[in-house]
Amino acid sequence: MKKLAKLSYLVVAAVVLLASNCKKEDPPPAPTGDFTFSPANPTTQTTVSFTATAQNATSFQWTSDPPVFTANTQNPTFTFTQAGTYQVTLTITGAGGSIRVTKAVTVVNPPPSNVDFSFTPAAPETGQTVNFTAVGQNVTSYQWSSNPTGFSSTQQNPSHAFATAGTYQITLVATGAGGSVTVNKTLTVTAPRPTADFTFTPASPRTGEAVTFTATATNANQFQWSSNPAGFSSTQQNPTHTFTTAGTYQITLVATGPGGSVTVNKNLTVTPAPQPAPTASFTFSPASPEEGEEVTFTATTTNTTSVTWSFGSPAIPNSTQNNPRVTYATIGTYTVTLTARGPGGEVQARQTITVRARSGGGGFCTGENPCNLPLCFPIRSTLTISGAGGGTGTFTYEYTTMNNNRLLSRFVNTLNAGGFTTTTTTTLTYDNQGRNIRSTTTVQSPFNNSTTVVESQYNGCRKTRDVTTTNGVVTGSVTYEYDGQGRLIRTTDFNATNQQIGYSLYENFNAQGQPQTERQFEGSGAGTLAATITTTYTNCQPTRIIGRNPAGATISDITNTLDSRNLIIRTVTVSTTGGVNTTATQDITYECQ
């Protein structure tokens, strides 16, 4: 204890000693300083950093007016949540006192940011709803518009359907407390593509039946119909058409609108319509014919494409003419059948015809012999040709006997000219009345092989018509006309299509009813005179036949030589063609009964 008391005394003494030896001290220096802040133009969402620089400072005190900000650190941070101008004061305190530094900090509201918008669908069609979606920060209102006009809204996420196709500039103006931001985008609106389909009734039409087509379509204002095979076309939406030909048709509908076209194909099968059954009946005249008298049959038919006649007699061939003419050579009752055929089937009509005995008898068409010539028949003849190369030929004749009458049935002409041989064979066919109803001529040569058939028709014993076919094809026909005395006065020539191509007139008859003048015409109607043929007779036989052209020049000259029996035993024919004369001499040998 004594030691401790002694030590305290020493310390106090030292202190008193030191104090008595020091001078008077200076006052402490006043503090100095300033401050800055960043950013210089803060917004209500920006953190402001304050930085103080000072000397002789021991503490810092920050305040603001309006009073929202306080701090006691040297470098504080603060976020002003309200826009305005704030007087920020920094009080710097040190041992030597305090100083104040005041600066104005102006805080503004932030402008809108990250503003954008999108729309769906990306490629809308007219009438389709487009949904717009806006995004952004610091935005308090939205204004939408379009150019061309038509769309406007103040909603953040509006919807709109554009009625007109086109390209629109869509503008969004986003506004906030800190200003506005404008965003533009292009929106293309297209017209919608059309859709289409069609039906038809009836589903299985027949030919001749009207078919109604019905189109159902959207966004289409034009319609084009067609078919393959062709035959149906229309621009109506719901057309009607009647198909006349059976078959399967591909029906095509092209529907067109502002947005394009669409094609629809469907198959349509048209079946043949049931055909009406044919009908047939006939009449004949005279109603009670005599044997050897020509009968005309007249058919009355409907829905018919062809007819066939059966006359009930094996001697009369069937006919396919509509109104045939036939002659029954034998008395009796015959059943005549008309068969009519058409698309709808076949039908027959039958009637009986009774043929009476001819008044005065008879019934066979014997050749008239007004000159009382002997019954002699050519059996062979020879032909010599001079000029134009020359040549020789022979004719042979064959006969058949019907009803004790000798009829020529076949003759063959063999001609050698210019080193070539041509054989012409003609066969004649007769009916039971002795009428030559068919002549078949076959030509065989190095240059020509053909068969010509002449079918002959009669009225009684007088020929009325010849129809000629060559190699099975009809090439022409000739009709015969007579006067009241039974004399031939006209023949008319027709081509294969039954058009008149010429005719001949027979005039100046001799005592035996033979024409002494024949005038030949070419063409239709009155025609054009082509040649005049004059015949001179001796003892009823033609002894000179001269043909002249319209100018009077001789184009053919035939001289016949008669023997003591008044038969033609030689024929000399001189013909002129192109200024060249050709002479043909034929010598005839007969066999007499």
Coordinates of C-alpha atoms in Angstrom, one line a residue:
M1 CA 0.0 0.0 0.0
K2 CA 2.8 2.5 0.8
K3 CA 4.3 1.7 -2.6
L4 CA 1.1 2.4 -4.5
A5 CA 0.5 5.7 -2.8
K6 CA 4.0 6.8 -3.6
L7 CA 3.5 6.0 -7.3
S8 CA 0.3 8.0 -7.6
Y9 CA 2.1 10.9 -6.1
L10 CA 4.8 10.7 -8.7
V11 CA 2.3 10.6 -11.6
V12 CA 0.4 13.6 -10.4
A13 CA 3.5 15.5 -10.0
A14 CA 4.7 14.8 -13.4
V15 CA 1.4 15.9 -14.9
V16 CA 1.6 19.2 -13.0
L17 CA 5.1 19.6 -14.2
L18 CA 4.2 19.1 -17.9
A19 CA 1.3 21.5 -17.7
S20 CA 3.4 24.1 -16.3
N21 CA 5.8 23.8 -19.2
C22 CA 3.2 23.9 -22.4
K23 CA 2.2 27.0 -24.5
K24 CA -1.5 27.9 -25.4
E25 CA -2.8 25.7 -28.5
D26 CA -4.5 27.0 -31.9
P27 CA -8.3 26.3 -32.5
P28 CA -9.0 23.2 -34.8
P29 CA -9.6 24.0 -38.6
A30 CA -13.1 24.2 -40.0
P31 CA -14.1 21.4 -42.3
T32 CA -14.3 21.9 -46.1
G33 CA -16.2 19.8 -48.7
D34 CA -18.6 19.3 -51.6
F35 CA -20.7 16.6 -53.1
T36 CA -21.8 15.2 -56.5
F37 CA -24.6 12.9 -57.6
S38 CA -25.1 10.5 -60.4
P39 CA -27.0 10.3 -62.7
A40 CA -27.3 13.9 -63.3
N41 CA -31.0 13.5 -64.5
P42 CA -32.4 10.7 -62.4
T43 CA -35.8 9.2 -62.8
T44 CA -38.2 7.9 -60.3
Q45 CA -36.9 4.5 -60.9
T46 CA -33.2 5.4 -60.8
T47 CA -30.9 5.0 -57.8
V48 CA -29.0 8.2 -57.2
S49 CA -25.5 7.9 -55.8
F50 CA -24.3 10.8 -53.7
T51 CA -20.5 11.2 -53.3
A52 CA -19.1 13.7 -50.7
T53 CA -15.5 15.0 -50.7
A54 CA -14.4 16.7 -47.5
Q55 CA -11.5 17.7 -45.2
N56 CA -11.5 18.1 -41.5
A57 CA -14.8 16.3 -41.4
T58 CA -15.9 14.0 -38.7
S59 CA -19.5 13.4 -39.7
F60 CA -21.9 13.9 -42.6
Q61 CA -25.6 14.6 -42.5
W62 CA -27.8 14.4 -45.7
T63 CA -31.3 15.9 -46.0
S64 CA -33.7 16.9 -48.7
D65 CA -36.4 19.4 -49.3
P66 CA -39.1 18.2 -49.7
P67 CA -38.0 15.9 -46.9
V68 CA -37.8 12.4 -48.4
F69 CA -34.1 11.7 -48.2
T70 CA -31.9 11.5 -45.1
A71 CA -28.5 9.8 -44.6
N72 CA -25.5 10.1 -42.3
T73 CA -22.9 8.2 -44.4
Q74 CA -20.4 9.9 -46.6
N75 CA -21.6 8.4 -49.9
P76 CA -25.2 7.3 -49.6
T77 CA -27.7 6.2 -52.4
F78 CA -31.3 7.0 -52.6
T79 CA -34.2 6.4 -55.1
F80 CA -36.7 9.2 -55.4
T81 CA -40.1 7.8 -56.1
Q82 CA -41.8 11.0 -57.0
A83 CA -40.8 13.3 -59.7
G84 CA -39.8 16.9 -58.8
T85 CA -36.9 19.1 -57.8
Y86 CA -35.3 18.3 -54.5
Q87 CA -32.9 20.6 -52.6
V88 CA -30.4 18.2 -51.2
T89 CA -28.3 19.5 -48.3
L90 CA -25.1 18.0 -47.0
T91 CA -23.9 19.1 -43.5
I92 CA -20.2 18.4 -43.0
T93 CA -19.1 18.5 -39.4
G94 CA -15.6 18.5 -38.0
A95 CA -13.7 19.6 -34.9
G96 CA -13.5 23.1 -36.3
G97 CA -17.3 23.4 -36.9
S98 CA -19.8 22.6 -39.7
I99 CA -20.5 23.6 -43.2
R100 CA -23.5 23.1 -45.5
V101 CA -23.6 22.4 -49.2
T102 CA -27.0 22.5 -51.0
K103 CA -27.7 21.3 -54.6
A104 CA -30.9 20.8 -56.6
V105 CA -31.6 17.3 -57.8
T106 CA -34.3 17.2 -60.5
V107 CA -36.1 13.8 -60.7
V108 CA -38.3 13.0 -63.7
N109 CA -40.7 10.2 -64.5
P110 CA -39.1 7.5 -66.8
P111 CA -40.3 7.2 -70.4
P112 CA -42.0 4.1 -71.6
S113 CA -39.5 1.3 -72.5
N114 CA -39.4 -2.1 -74.1
V115 CA -42.6 -1.2 -76.0
D116 CA -43.5 -3.7 -78.8
F117 CA -46.5 -5.5 -80.0
S118 CA -47.4 -8.7 -81.9
F119 CA -50.5 -10.0 -83.7
T120 CA -51.9 -13.4 -84.5
P121 CA -52.6 -14.9 -87.0
A122 CA -49.5 -13.6 -88.8
A123 CA -51.3 -13.8 -92.2
P124 CA -55.0 -13.1 -91.6
E125 CA -57.8 -13.2 -94.1
T126 CA -60.6 -10.8 -94.4
G127 CA -63.2 -11.4 -91.8
Q128 CA -60.8 -13.3 -89.6
T129 CA -60.2 -11.9 -86.0
V130 CA -56.7 -10.6 -85.4
N131 CA -55.5 -10.5 -81.8
F132 CA -53.1 -7.7 -80.9
T133 CA -50.8 -8.0 -77.9
A134 CA -48.8 -5.0 -76.5
V135 CA -45.9 -5.2 -74.1
G136 CA -43.9 -2.3 -72.4
Q137 CA -42.8 -0.7 -69.2
N138 CA -43.8 2.7 -67.8
V139 CA -46.9 2.7 -69.9
T140 CA -50.2 4.0 -68.7
S141 CA -52.2 4.2 -71.9
Y142 CA -52.3 2.7 -75.4
Q143 CA -53.6 4.1 -78.7
W144 CA -53.9 1.8 -81.7
S145 CA -54.6 2.9 -85.3
S146 CA -54.2 1.7 -88.9
N147 CA -53.4 3.1 -92.3
P148 CA -55.6 2.7 -94.3
T149 CA -58.0 3.5 -91.5
G150 CA -60.5 1.1 -90.1
F151 CA -58.8 -0.1 -86.9
S152 CA -58.5 1.9 -83.7
S153 CA -58.5 1.0 -80.0
T154 CA -57.3 2.2 -76.6
Q155 CA -57.1 -1.3 -75.1
Q156 CA -53.8 -2.8 -74.4
N157 CA -54.7 -6.1 -76.2
P158 CA -57.5 -5.4 -78.7
S159 CA -59.0 -7.6 -81.4
H160 CA -60.1 -6.6 -84.8
A161 CA -61.4 -8.2 -88.0
F162 CA -60.4 -6.5 -91.3
A163 CA -63.2 -6.5 -93.9
T164 CA -61.0 -5.4 -96.8
A165 CA -57.9 -7.1 -98.1
G166 CA -54.7 -5.1 -98.3
T167 CA -51.5 -4.0 -96.5
Y168 CA -52.1 -2.0 -93.4
Q169 CA -49.5 -0.1 -91.3
I170 CA -50.5 -0.7 -87.7
T171 CA -49.4 2.0 -85.2
L172 CA -49.2 1.6 -81.4
V173 CA -48.5 4.8 -79.4
A174 CA -47.6 3.8 -75.8
T175 CA -47.8 6.7 -73.3
G176 CA -46.6 7.0 -69.8
A177 CA -45.8 9.7 -67.2
G178 CA -42.4 10.1 -68.9
G179 CA -43.6 10.5 -72.5
S180 CA -44.7 8.3 -75.5
V181 CA -43.2 5.7 -77.7
T182 CA -44.5 4.8 -81.2
V183 CA -44.1 1.4 -82.8
N184 CA -45.1 0.7 -86.4
K185 CA -45.6 -2.7 -88.1
T186 CA -47.0 -3.9 -91.4
L187 CA -50.0 -6.3 -91.5
T188 CA -51.1 -7.9 -94.7
V189 CA -54.7 -9.0 -94.9
T190 CA -55.6 -11.4 -97.8
A191 CA -58.9 -12.3 -99.2
P192 CA -59.8 -15.8 -98.1
R193 CA -59.4 -18.6 -100.7
P194 CA -62.7 -20.0 -101.8
T195 CA -64.0 -23.4 -100.9
A196 CA -66.4 -25.3 -103.1
D197 CA -68.2 -28.5 -103.7
F198 CA -71.1 -29.6 -105.9
T199 CA -73.8 -32.2 -106.3
F200 CA -76.0 -33.2 -109.2
T201 CA -79.4 -34.8 -109.5
P202 CA -80.4 -37.3 -110.6
A203 CA -77.3 -39.3 -109.5
S204 CA -77.6 -41.7 -112.4
P205 CA -79.1 -39.8 -115.3
R206 CA -80.1 -41.2 -118.7
T207 CA -79.5 -39.7 -122.0
G208 CA -82.1 -37.0 -122.7
E209 CA -82.7 -36.4 -119.0
A210 CA -82.0 -33.0 -117.5
V211 CA -79.3 -33.0 -114.9
T212 CA -79.2 -30.2 -112.3
F213 CA -75.9 -29.2 -110.9
T214 CA -75.7 -27.4 -107.5
A215 CA -72.6 -25.6 -106.3
T216 CA -72.0 -24.8 -102.6
A217 CA -69.1 -22.4 -102.2
T218 CA -67.7 -19.7 -99.9
N219 CA -65.7 -16.7 -100.9
A220 CA -66.5 -17.3 -104.6
N221 CA -68.3 -15.1 -107.0
Q222 CA -67.5 -16.8 -110.3
F223 CA -68.2 -20.3 -111.5
Q224 CA -67.0 -22.2 -114.6
W225 CA -68.4 -25.6 -115.4
S226 CA -67.0 -28.0 -118.1
S227 CA -67.0 -31.7 -118.9
N228 CA -64.6 -34.2 -120.5
P229 CA -65.7 -35.4 -123.0
A230 CA -66.8 -31.9 -124.0
G231 CA -70.4 -31.0 -124.4
F232 CA -71.3 -29.3 -121.1
S233 CA -70.2 -25.8 -120.0
S234 CA -71.8 -23.0 -118.0
T235 CA -70.9 -20.0 -115.9
Q236 CA -74.1 -20.2 -113.8
Q237 CA -73.8 -21.3 -110.1
N238 CA -76.5 -23.9 -110.5
P239 CA -76.8 -24.9 -114.2
T240 CA -78.9 -27.6 -115.9
H241 CA -77.7 -29.7 -118.8
T242 CA -79.1 -32.6 -120.8
F243 CA -76.6 -35.2 -122.1
T244 CA -77.4 -36.8 -125.4
T245 CA -74.6 -39.4 -125.4
A246 CA -74.1 -42.1 -122.9
G247 CA -70.8 -42.4 -121.2
T248 CA -68.8 -41.4 -118.1
Y249 CA -68.0 -37.6 -118.0
Q250 CA -65.6 -35.9 -115.7
I251 CA -67.4 -32.8 -114.5
T252 CA -65.1 -29.9 -113.5
L253 CA -66.2 -26.9 -111.4
V254 CA -63.7 -24.0 -111.0
A255 CA -64.9 -21.6 -108.3
T256 CA -63.1 -18.2 -108.3
G257 CA -63.1 -15.4 -105.8
P258 CA -60.9 -12.5 -104.7
G259 CA -58.7 -14.9 -102.9
G260 CA -58.0 -17.3 -105.8
S261 CA -59.6 -20.3 -107.4
V262 CA -60.4 -23.9 -106.4
T263 CA -61.1 -26.8 -108.7
V264 CA -63.5 -29.7 -107.9
N265 CA -63.8 -32.8 -110.2
K266 CA -66.4 -35.5 -110.0
N267 CA -67.4 -38.3 -112.4
L268 CA -70.9 -38.5 -113.8
T269 CA -72.1 -41.6 -115.6
V270 CA -74.9 -41.2 -118.2
T271 CA -76.6 -44.4 -119.2
P272 CA -78.7 -44.8 -122.4
A273 CA -82.3 -44.0 -122.1
P274 CA -84.8 -46.7 -122.7
Q275 CA -85.7 -46.5 -126.4
P276 CA -89.4 -46.6 -127.4
A277 CA -90.5 -49.7 -129.2
P278 CA -90.9 -49.4 -133.0
T279 CA -94.3 -49.5 -134.6
A280 CA -95.1 -50.6 -138.1
S281 CA -97.9 -51.0 -140.5
F282 CA -98.2 -50.9 -144.3
T283 CA -100.5 -50.6 -147.3
F284 CA -100.2 -51.9 -150.8
S285 CA -101.6 -50.8 -154.2
P286 CA -103.4 -52.1 -156.1
A287 CA -105.4 -53.8 -153.5
S288 CA -106.2 -56.8 -155.8
P289 CA -103.3 -57.0 -158.3
E290 CA -103.1 -59.3 -161.3
E291 CA -100.3 -61.6 -162.0
G292 CA -97.5 -59.7 -163.7
E293 CA -98.8 -56.4 -162.3
E294 CA -96.5 -54.3 -160.2
V295 CA -97.5 -53.8 -156.6
T296 CA -96.3 -50.9 -154.5
F297 CA -95.9 -51.4 -150.8
T298 CA -95.8 -48.4 -148.5
A299 CA -94.5 -48.7 -144.9
T300 CA -95.6 -46.5 -142.0
T301 CA -93.2 -46.8 -139.1
T302 CA -92.0 -45.0 -136.0
N303 CA -88.9 -45.3 -133.9
T304 CA -87.4 -47.4 -136.7
T305 CA -83.9 -47.5 -138.2
S306 CA -84.3 -50.3 -140.7
V307 CA -87.0 -52.4 -142.3
T308 CA -87.1 -55.8 -144.1
W309 CA -89.9 -57.0 -146.3
S310 CA -90.7 -60.6 -147.0
F311 CA -93.2 -61.0 -149.8
G312 CA -94.3 -64.6 -149.2
S313 CA -92.9 -65.9 -152.5
P314 CA -89.5 -67.6 -152.9
A315 CA -89.3 -66.0 -156.3
I316 CA -89.3 -62.5 -154.9
P317 CA -86.2 -61.6 -152.8
N318 CA -86.5 -59.8 -149.6
S319 CA -86.2 -56.0 -149.7
T320 CA -84.8 -53.4 -147.3
Q321 CA -86.4 -50.4 -149.1
N322 CA -89.0 -48.5 -147.2
N323 CA -91.5 -48.5 -150.1
P324 CA -90.6 -51.4 -152.4
R325 CA -92.3 -52.3 -155.7
V326 CA -92.6 -56.0 -156.7
T327 CA -94.5 -58.1 -159.2
Y328 CA -96.1 -61.5 -158.5
A329 CA -95.8 -63.7 -161.5
T330 CA -98.2 -66.4 -160.2
I331 CA -101.7 -66.1 -159.0
G332 CA -102.3 -67.0 -155.3
T333 CA -102.5 -65.7 -151.8
Y334 CA -99.2 -64.5 -150.2
T335 CA -98.4 -63.4 -146.7
V336 CA -96.4 -60.2 -146.7
T337 CA -94.3 -59.5 -143.6
L338 CA -92.8 -56.1 -142.7
T339 CA -90.2 -56.3 -140.0
A340 CA -89.2 -52.9 -138.4
R341 CA -86.2 -52.6 -136.2
G342 CA -85.1 -49.7 -134.0
P343 CA -83.1 -49.0 -130.8
G344 CA -86.2 -50.1 -128.8
G345 CA -86.5 -53.5 -130.4
E346 CA -88.3 -55.2 -133.3
V347 CA -91.9 -55.4 -134.5
Q348 CA -93.6 -57.1 -137.4
A349 CA -96.7 -56.3 -139.4
R350 CA -98.4 -59.0 -141.6
Q351 CA -101.0 -58.9 -144.3
T352 CA -102.2 -61.2 -147.0
I353 CA -102.3 -60.2 -150.7
T354 CA -104.3 -62.1 -153.3
V355 CA -103.0 -62.1 -156.8
R356 CA -105.6 -62.6 -159.5
A357 CA -105.2 -64.1 -162.9
R358 CA -104.3 -61.5 -165.5
S359 CA -107.1 -60.5 -167.8
G360 CA -106.4 -62.2 -171.1
G361 CA -103.8 -64.6 -169.5
G362 CA -100.0 -64.4 -169.8
G363 CA -97.6 -63.4 -167.1
F364 CA -94.1 -63.8 -168.7
C365 CA -92.3 -60.8 -170.1
T366 CA -91.4 -61.9 -173.6
G367 CA -89.3 -59.7 -175.8
E368 CA -91.3 -57.8 -178.3
N369 CA -90.5 -58.4 -182.0
P370 CA -92.3 -55.7 -184.0
C371 CA -90.1 -56.3 -187.0
N372 CA -90.8 -60.0 -187.1
L373 CA -87.0 -60.8 -187.0
P374 CA -86.0 -64.5 -187.0
L375 CA -85.3 -66.1 -183.7
C376 CA -81.5 -65.9 -183.9
F377 CA -79.1 -65.4 -181.0
P378 CA -75.4 -64.3 -181.1
I379 CA -73.1 -67.0 -179.9
R380 CA -69.8 -65.5 -180.8
S381 CA -68.3 -62.3 -182.1
T382 CA -64.8 -61.0 -182.8
L383 CA -63.5 -57.4 -182.3
T384 CA -60.7 -55.7 -184.1
I385 CA -59.5 -52.2 -183.0
S386 CA -57.3 -50.0 -185.0
G387 CA -55.8 -46.7 -184.0
A388 CA -54.8 -45.7 -180.4
G389 CA -52.5 -48.8 -180.2
G390 CA -55.0 -51.3 -181.7
G391 CA -56.2 -54.6 -180.3
T392 CA -58.4 -57.6 -180.7
G393 CA -61.2 -59.2 -178.8
T394 CA -63.7 -62.0 -178.7
F395 CA -67.2 -62.3 -177.2
T396 CA -68.9 -65.5 -176.2
Y397 CA -72.5 -65.8 -175.2
E398 CA -74.4 -68.3 -173.1
Y399 CA -78.2 -68.7 -172.7
T400 CA -80.8 -70.1 -170.4
T401 CA -84.4 -71.2 -171.2
M402 CA -87.4 -70.0 -169.2
N403 CA -91.0 -70.6 -170.1
N404 CA -89.8 -71.8 -173.5
N405 CA -88.0 -68.5 -174.0
R406 CA -84.2 -68.3 -174.6
L407 CA -82.6 -65.7 -172.4
L408 CA -79.0 -64.4 -172.5
S409 CA -77.5 -65.5 -169.2
R410 CA -73.7 -64.8 -169.6
F411 CA -71.3 -63.3 -172.0
V412 CA -67.5 -62.9 -171.8
N413 CA -65.4 -60.3 -173.6
T414 CA -61.7 -60.9 -173.8
L415 CA -59.8 -57.9 -175.1
N416 CA -56.1 -57.8 -176.0
A417 CA -54.7 -54.3 -176.4
G418 CA -51.3 -52.7 -175.9
G419 CA -49.9 -56.1 -174.9
F420 CA -52.3 -56.5 -172.0
T421 CA -55.4 -58.7 -171.7
T422 CA -58.7 -57.7 -170.1
T423 CA -61.5 -60.1 -169.4
T424 CA -65.0 -58.8 -168.8
T425 CA -67.6 -61.3 -167.7
T426 CA -71.3 -60.3 -167.3
T427 CA -73.9 -62.6 -165.7
L428 CA -77.6 -61.8 -166.0
T429 CA -80.2 -62.9 -163.4
Y430 CA -83.9 -63.1 -164.2
D431 CA -87.1 -63.4 -162.1
N432 CA -89.8 -65.8 -162.9
Q433 CA -91.4 -63.3 -165.3
G434 CA -88.3 -63.3 -167.4
R435 CA -87.2 -59.8 -166.3
N436 CA -83.5 -59.1 -166.0
I437 CA -83.3 -58.0 -162.4
R438 CA -79.5 -58.2 -161.9
S439 CA -76.5 -57.9 -164.1
T440 CA -73.1 -58.7 -162.5
T441 CA -70.0 -57.6 -164.4
T442 CA -66.5 -58.6 -163.4
V443 CA -63.4 -57.0 -164.9
Q444 CA -60.0 -58.6 -164.6
S445 CA -56.9 -56.8 -166.0
P446 CA -53.4 -55.8 -164.9
F447 CA -54.8 -52.4 -164.1
N448 CA -58.3 -53.0 -162.7
N449 CA -60.1 -55.8 -160.8
S450 CA -63.6 -54.8 -160.0
T451 CA -67.2 -56.1 -159.8
T452 CA -70.1 -53.9 -160.9
V453 CA -73.7 -55.0 -160.1
V454 CA -76.8 -53.4 -161.6
E455 CA -80.1 -54.1 -159.8
S456 CA -83.1 -53.4 -162.0
Q457 CA -86.7 -52.6 -160.9
Y458 CA -89.8 -52.9 -163.1
N459 CA -93.4 -51.8 -163.4
G460 CA -94.9 -54.8 -165.2
C461 CA -92.5 -55.6 -168.0
R462 CA -91.0 -52.1 -168.2
K463 CA -87.8 -51.3 -166.4
T464 CA -88.2 -48.3 -164.1
R465 CA -84.8 -48.0 -162.3
D466 CA -81.3 -49.3 -162.2
V467 CA -79.1 -49.1 -159.2
T468 CA -75.3 -49.6 -159.7
T469 CA -72.8 -50.7 -157.1
T470 CA -69.1 -51.1 -157.7
N471 CA -67.1 -53.3 -155.3
G472 CA -70.1 -53.2 -152.9
V473 CA -70.4 -49.4 -152.9
V474 CA -73.4 -47.7 -154.5
T475 CA -72.0 -45.5 -157.3
G476 CA -75.2 -44.3 -159.0
S477 CA -78.6 -45.0 -160.4
V478 CA -80.8 -44.5 -163.5
T479 CA -84.5 -44.0 -163.8
Y480 CA -86.7 -44.7 -166.9
E481 CA -89.8 -42.9 -168.0
Y482 CA -92.3 -43.9 -170.6
D483 CA -95.1 -42.2 -172.5
G484 CA -98.7 -43.3 -172.8
Q485 CA -97.7 -45.7 -175.6
G486 CA -95.1 -47.4 -173.5
R487 CA -92.2 -45.7 -175.4
L488 CA -89.1 -44.8 -173.5
I489 CA -88.8 -41.0 -173.5
R490 CA -86.3 -40.2 -170.7
T491 CA -83.6 -41.7 -168.6
T492 CA -82.2 -39.7 -165.6
D493 CA -78.7 -40.3 -164.1
F494 CA -78.0 -39.9 -160.4
N495 CA -74.8 -40.1 -158.4
A496 CA -74.3 -42.1 -155.2
T497 CA -76.0 -39.5 -153.0
N498 CA -79.1 -39.5 -155.3
Q499 CA -78.2 -36.1 -156.9
Q500 CA -79.1 -35.7 -160.6
I501 CA -75.9 -35.5 -162.7
G502 CA -77.5 -35.8 -166.2
Y503 CA -80.3 -37.1 -168.3
S504 CA -81.3 -38.2 -171.8
L505 CA -84.4 -37.4 -173.9
Y506 CA -85.6 -39.8 -176.6
E507 CA -87.6 -38.3 -179.5
N508 CA -88.8 -38.7 -183.1
F509 CA -89.9 -42.3 -182.9
N510 CA -90.2 -44.5 -185.9
A511 CA -93.1 -46.8 -186.8
Q512 CA -91.9 -49.4 -184.4
G513 CA -91.7 -47.0 -181.5
Q514 CA -87.9 -46.7 -181.6
P515 CA -86.4 -43.2 -180.9
Q516 CA -84.5 -41.6 -183.8
T517 CA -83.0 -38.8 -181.7
E518 CA -81.4 -38.9 -178.3
R519 CA -80.2 -35.7 -176.6
Q520 CA -77.8 -36.1 -173.7
F521 CA -77.6 -33.5 -171.0
E522 CA -75.1 -33.0 -168.1
G523 CA -75.8 -31.5 -164.7
S524 CA -78.9 -31.0 -162.6
G525 CA -82.1 -29.2 -163.5
A526 CA -82.3 -28.3 -167.1
G527 CA -78.7 -29.3 -167.5
T528 CA -76.3 -28.5 -170.4
L529 CA -76.5 -30.3 -173.7
A530 CA -73.5 -32.6 -174.0
A531 CA -74.3 -34.7 -177.1
T532 CA -77.0 -35.5 -179.7
I533 CA -77.3 -39.0 -181.1
T534 CA -79.2 -39.6 -184.4
T535 CA -80.2 -43.1 -185.4
T536 CA -81.2 -44.2 -188.9
Y537 CA -83.1 -47.5 -189.3
T538 CA -83.4 -49.9 -192.2
N539 CA -86.0 -52.7 -192.0
C540 CA -86.5 -51.8 -188.4
Q541 CA -82.8 -52.3 -187.6
P542 CA -80.5 -49.4 -186.6
T543 CA -77.9 -49.1 -189.5
R544 CA -76.3 -45.8 -188.7
I545 CA -75.8 -44.1 -185.3
I546 CA -74.0 -40.7 -185.2
G547 CA -73.1 -38.8 -182.1
R548 CA -72.3 -35.1 -182.3
N549 CA -71.1 -32.6 -179.6
P550 CA -72.9 -29.3 -179.0
A551 CA -70.8 -27.7 -181.7
G552 CA -72.0 -30.2 -184.3
A553 CA -68.7 -32.1 -184.6
T554 CA -69.0 -35.9 -184.9
I555 CA -67.6 -37.7 -181.9
S556 CA -68.8 -41.2 -182.7
D557 CA -70.1 -43.0 -185.9
I558 CA -71.6 -46.5 -185.8
T559 CA -72.4 -48.4 -189.0
N560 CA -74.2 -51.7 -188.8
T561 CA -74.2 -54.2 -191.7
L562 CA -77.3 -56.4 -192.2
D563 CA -77.4 -59.8 -193.8
S564 CA -80.3 -61.2 -195.8
R565 CA -82.1 -62.2 -192.6
N566 CA -82.1 -58.6 -191.5
L567 CA -79.6 -59.4 -188.7
I568 CA -76.7 -57.2 -187.8
I569 CA -73.6 -59.1 -188.6
R570 CA -71.0 -56.4 -188.5
T571 CA -70.7 -53.2 -186.4
V572 CA -68.1 -50.6 -187.2
T573 CA -67.6 -47.9 -184.6
V574 CA -65.4 -44.8 -185.3
S575 CA -64.9 -42.6 -182.2
T576 CA -62.9 -39.4 -181.9
T577 CA -61.2 -38.4 -178.7
G578 CA -58.7 -35.5 -178.5
G579 CA -58.4 -35.5 -182.3
V580 CA -57.5 -39.2 -182.5
N581 CA -59.7 -41.6 -184.3
T582 CA -60.3 -45.2 -183.2
T583 CA -62.1 -47.8 -185.3
A584 CA -63.6 -50.9 -183.7
T585 CA -65.0 -53.6 -186.0
Q586 CA -67.2 -56.3 -184.5
D587 CA -68.3 -59.4 -186.5
I588 CA -71.2 -61.4 -185.0
T589 CA -72.1 -65.1 -185.5
Y590 CA -75.7 -66.2 -184.8
E591 CA -77.5 -69.4 -183.9
C592 CA -81.1 -69.5 -185.1
Q593 CA -84.0 -71.6 -184.0

